[in-house]
CSV table of C-alpha atoms and ligand atoms in Angstrom, one decimal:
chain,number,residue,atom,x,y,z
A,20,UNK,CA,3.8,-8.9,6.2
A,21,UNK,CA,3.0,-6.1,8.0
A,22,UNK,CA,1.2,-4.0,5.5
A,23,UNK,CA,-2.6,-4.9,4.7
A,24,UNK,CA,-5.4,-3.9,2.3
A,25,UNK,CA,-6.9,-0.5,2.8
A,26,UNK,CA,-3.8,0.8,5.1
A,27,UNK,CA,-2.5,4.4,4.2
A,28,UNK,CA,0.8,3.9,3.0
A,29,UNK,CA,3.6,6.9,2.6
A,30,UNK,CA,6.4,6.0,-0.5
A,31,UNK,CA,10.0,6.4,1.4
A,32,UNK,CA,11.6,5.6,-2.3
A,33,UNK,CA,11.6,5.7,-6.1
A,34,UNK,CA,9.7,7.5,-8.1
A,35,UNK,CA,7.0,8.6,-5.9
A,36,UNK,CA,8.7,9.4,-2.8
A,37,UNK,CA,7.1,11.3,-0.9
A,38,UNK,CA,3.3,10.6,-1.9
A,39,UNK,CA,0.8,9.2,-0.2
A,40,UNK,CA,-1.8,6.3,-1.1
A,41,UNK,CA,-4.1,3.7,-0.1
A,42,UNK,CA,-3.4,-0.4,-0.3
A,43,UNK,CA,-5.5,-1.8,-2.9
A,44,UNK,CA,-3.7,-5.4,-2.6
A,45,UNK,CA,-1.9,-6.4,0.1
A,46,UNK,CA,0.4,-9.6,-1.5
A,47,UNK,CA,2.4,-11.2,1.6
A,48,UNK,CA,4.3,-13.6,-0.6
A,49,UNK,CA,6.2,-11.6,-2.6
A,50,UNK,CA,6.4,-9.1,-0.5
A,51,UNK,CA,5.0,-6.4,-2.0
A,52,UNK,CA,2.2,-4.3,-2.0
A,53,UNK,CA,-0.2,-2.4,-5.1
A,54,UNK,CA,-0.8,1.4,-3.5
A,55,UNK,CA,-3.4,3.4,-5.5
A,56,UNK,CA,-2.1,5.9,-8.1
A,57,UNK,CA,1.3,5.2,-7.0
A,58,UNK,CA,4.1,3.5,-9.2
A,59,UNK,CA,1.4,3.7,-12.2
A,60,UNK,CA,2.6,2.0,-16.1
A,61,UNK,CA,0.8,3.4,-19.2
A,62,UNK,CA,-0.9,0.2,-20.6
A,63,UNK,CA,-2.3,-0.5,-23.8
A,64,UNK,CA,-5.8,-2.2,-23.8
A,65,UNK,CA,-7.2,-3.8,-26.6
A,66,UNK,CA,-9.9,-2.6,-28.4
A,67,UNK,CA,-13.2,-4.2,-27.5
A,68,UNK,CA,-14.4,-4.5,-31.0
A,69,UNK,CA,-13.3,-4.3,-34.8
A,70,UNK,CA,-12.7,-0.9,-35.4
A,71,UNK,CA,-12.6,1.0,-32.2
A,72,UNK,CA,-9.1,2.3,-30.8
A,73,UNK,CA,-7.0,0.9,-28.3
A,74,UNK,CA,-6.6,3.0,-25.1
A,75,UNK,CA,-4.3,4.2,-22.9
A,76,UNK,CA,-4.8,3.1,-18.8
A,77,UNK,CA,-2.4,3.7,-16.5
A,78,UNK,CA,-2.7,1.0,-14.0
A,79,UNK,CA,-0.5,0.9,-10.6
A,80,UNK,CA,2.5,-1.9,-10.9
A,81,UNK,CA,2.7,-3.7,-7.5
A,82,UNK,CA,6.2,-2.5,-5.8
A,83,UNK,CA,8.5,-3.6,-2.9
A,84,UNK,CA,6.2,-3.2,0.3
A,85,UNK,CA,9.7,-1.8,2.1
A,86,UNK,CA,9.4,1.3,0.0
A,87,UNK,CA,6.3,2.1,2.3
A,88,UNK,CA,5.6,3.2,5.9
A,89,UNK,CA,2.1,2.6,7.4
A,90,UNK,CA,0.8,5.8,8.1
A,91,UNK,CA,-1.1,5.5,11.2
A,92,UNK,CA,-4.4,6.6,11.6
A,93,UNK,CA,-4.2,7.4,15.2
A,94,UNK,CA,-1.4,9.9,15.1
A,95,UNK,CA,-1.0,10.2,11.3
A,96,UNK,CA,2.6,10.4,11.1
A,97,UNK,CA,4.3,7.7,9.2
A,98,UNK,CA,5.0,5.2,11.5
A,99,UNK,CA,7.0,1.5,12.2
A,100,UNK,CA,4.1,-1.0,12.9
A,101,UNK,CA,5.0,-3.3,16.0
A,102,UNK,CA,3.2,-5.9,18.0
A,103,UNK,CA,1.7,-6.9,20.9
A,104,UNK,CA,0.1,-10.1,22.2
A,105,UNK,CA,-3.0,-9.9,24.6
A,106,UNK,CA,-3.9,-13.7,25.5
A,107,UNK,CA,-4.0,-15.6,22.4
A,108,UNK,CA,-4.8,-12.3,20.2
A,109,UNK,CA,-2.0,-10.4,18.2
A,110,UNK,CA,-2.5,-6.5,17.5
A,111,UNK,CA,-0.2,-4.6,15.2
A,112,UNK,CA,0.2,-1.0,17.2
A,113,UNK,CA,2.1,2.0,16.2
A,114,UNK,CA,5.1,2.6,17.4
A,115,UNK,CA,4.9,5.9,17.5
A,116,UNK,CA,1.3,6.3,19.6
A,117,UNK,CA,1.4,2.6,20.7
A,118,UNK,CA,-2.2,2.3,19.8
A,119,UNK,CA,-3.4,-0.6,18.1
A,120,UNK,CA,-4.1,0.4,14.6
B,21,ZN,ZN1,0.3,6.3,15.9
């Protein structure tokens, strides 16, 4: 997967189309990625104790990571992430800037 942890990601689809977000969890077997504030669910916790309330989090649902494009943070515009080998070392560049990113 092409997409890792911490990578600003811009939503091409859905809901949030559009936005703009940071990886919090990268997950390369399914495929799919958990991008802060983006694609959130309301979810009830349980209370803590005997008589306090329940609340209300709204916690981001991880989503198809082909919904996202890396934006790079060379260039900044949403880019295609390529690669390139030097020697026995494997970069991921942009393909807009062809920096390594
Ligand atoms: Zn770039």
């Amino acid at each position: 997967m092409k997409i890792k942890k911490e990578d600003q990601v811009l939503i091409i689809s859905g809901k949030d189309k559009g936005r703009k977000g940071k990886v919090v969890e990268a997950l390369p077997k399914s495929g799919k990625v958990i991008v802060e504030n983006i694609n959130l669910r309301k979810k009830h916790s349980k209370p803590k104790k005997s008589g306090d309330k329940g609340q209300i989090v709204e916690i981001s649902i991880a989503f198809d990571a082909s919904n996202t494009k890396v934006i790079c943070p060379k260039c900044n515009k949403a880019t295609r992430i390529g690669y390139k080998k030097e020697g026995e070392k494997k970069f991921r560049i942009c393909k807009k800037c062809n920096q390594e990113l």
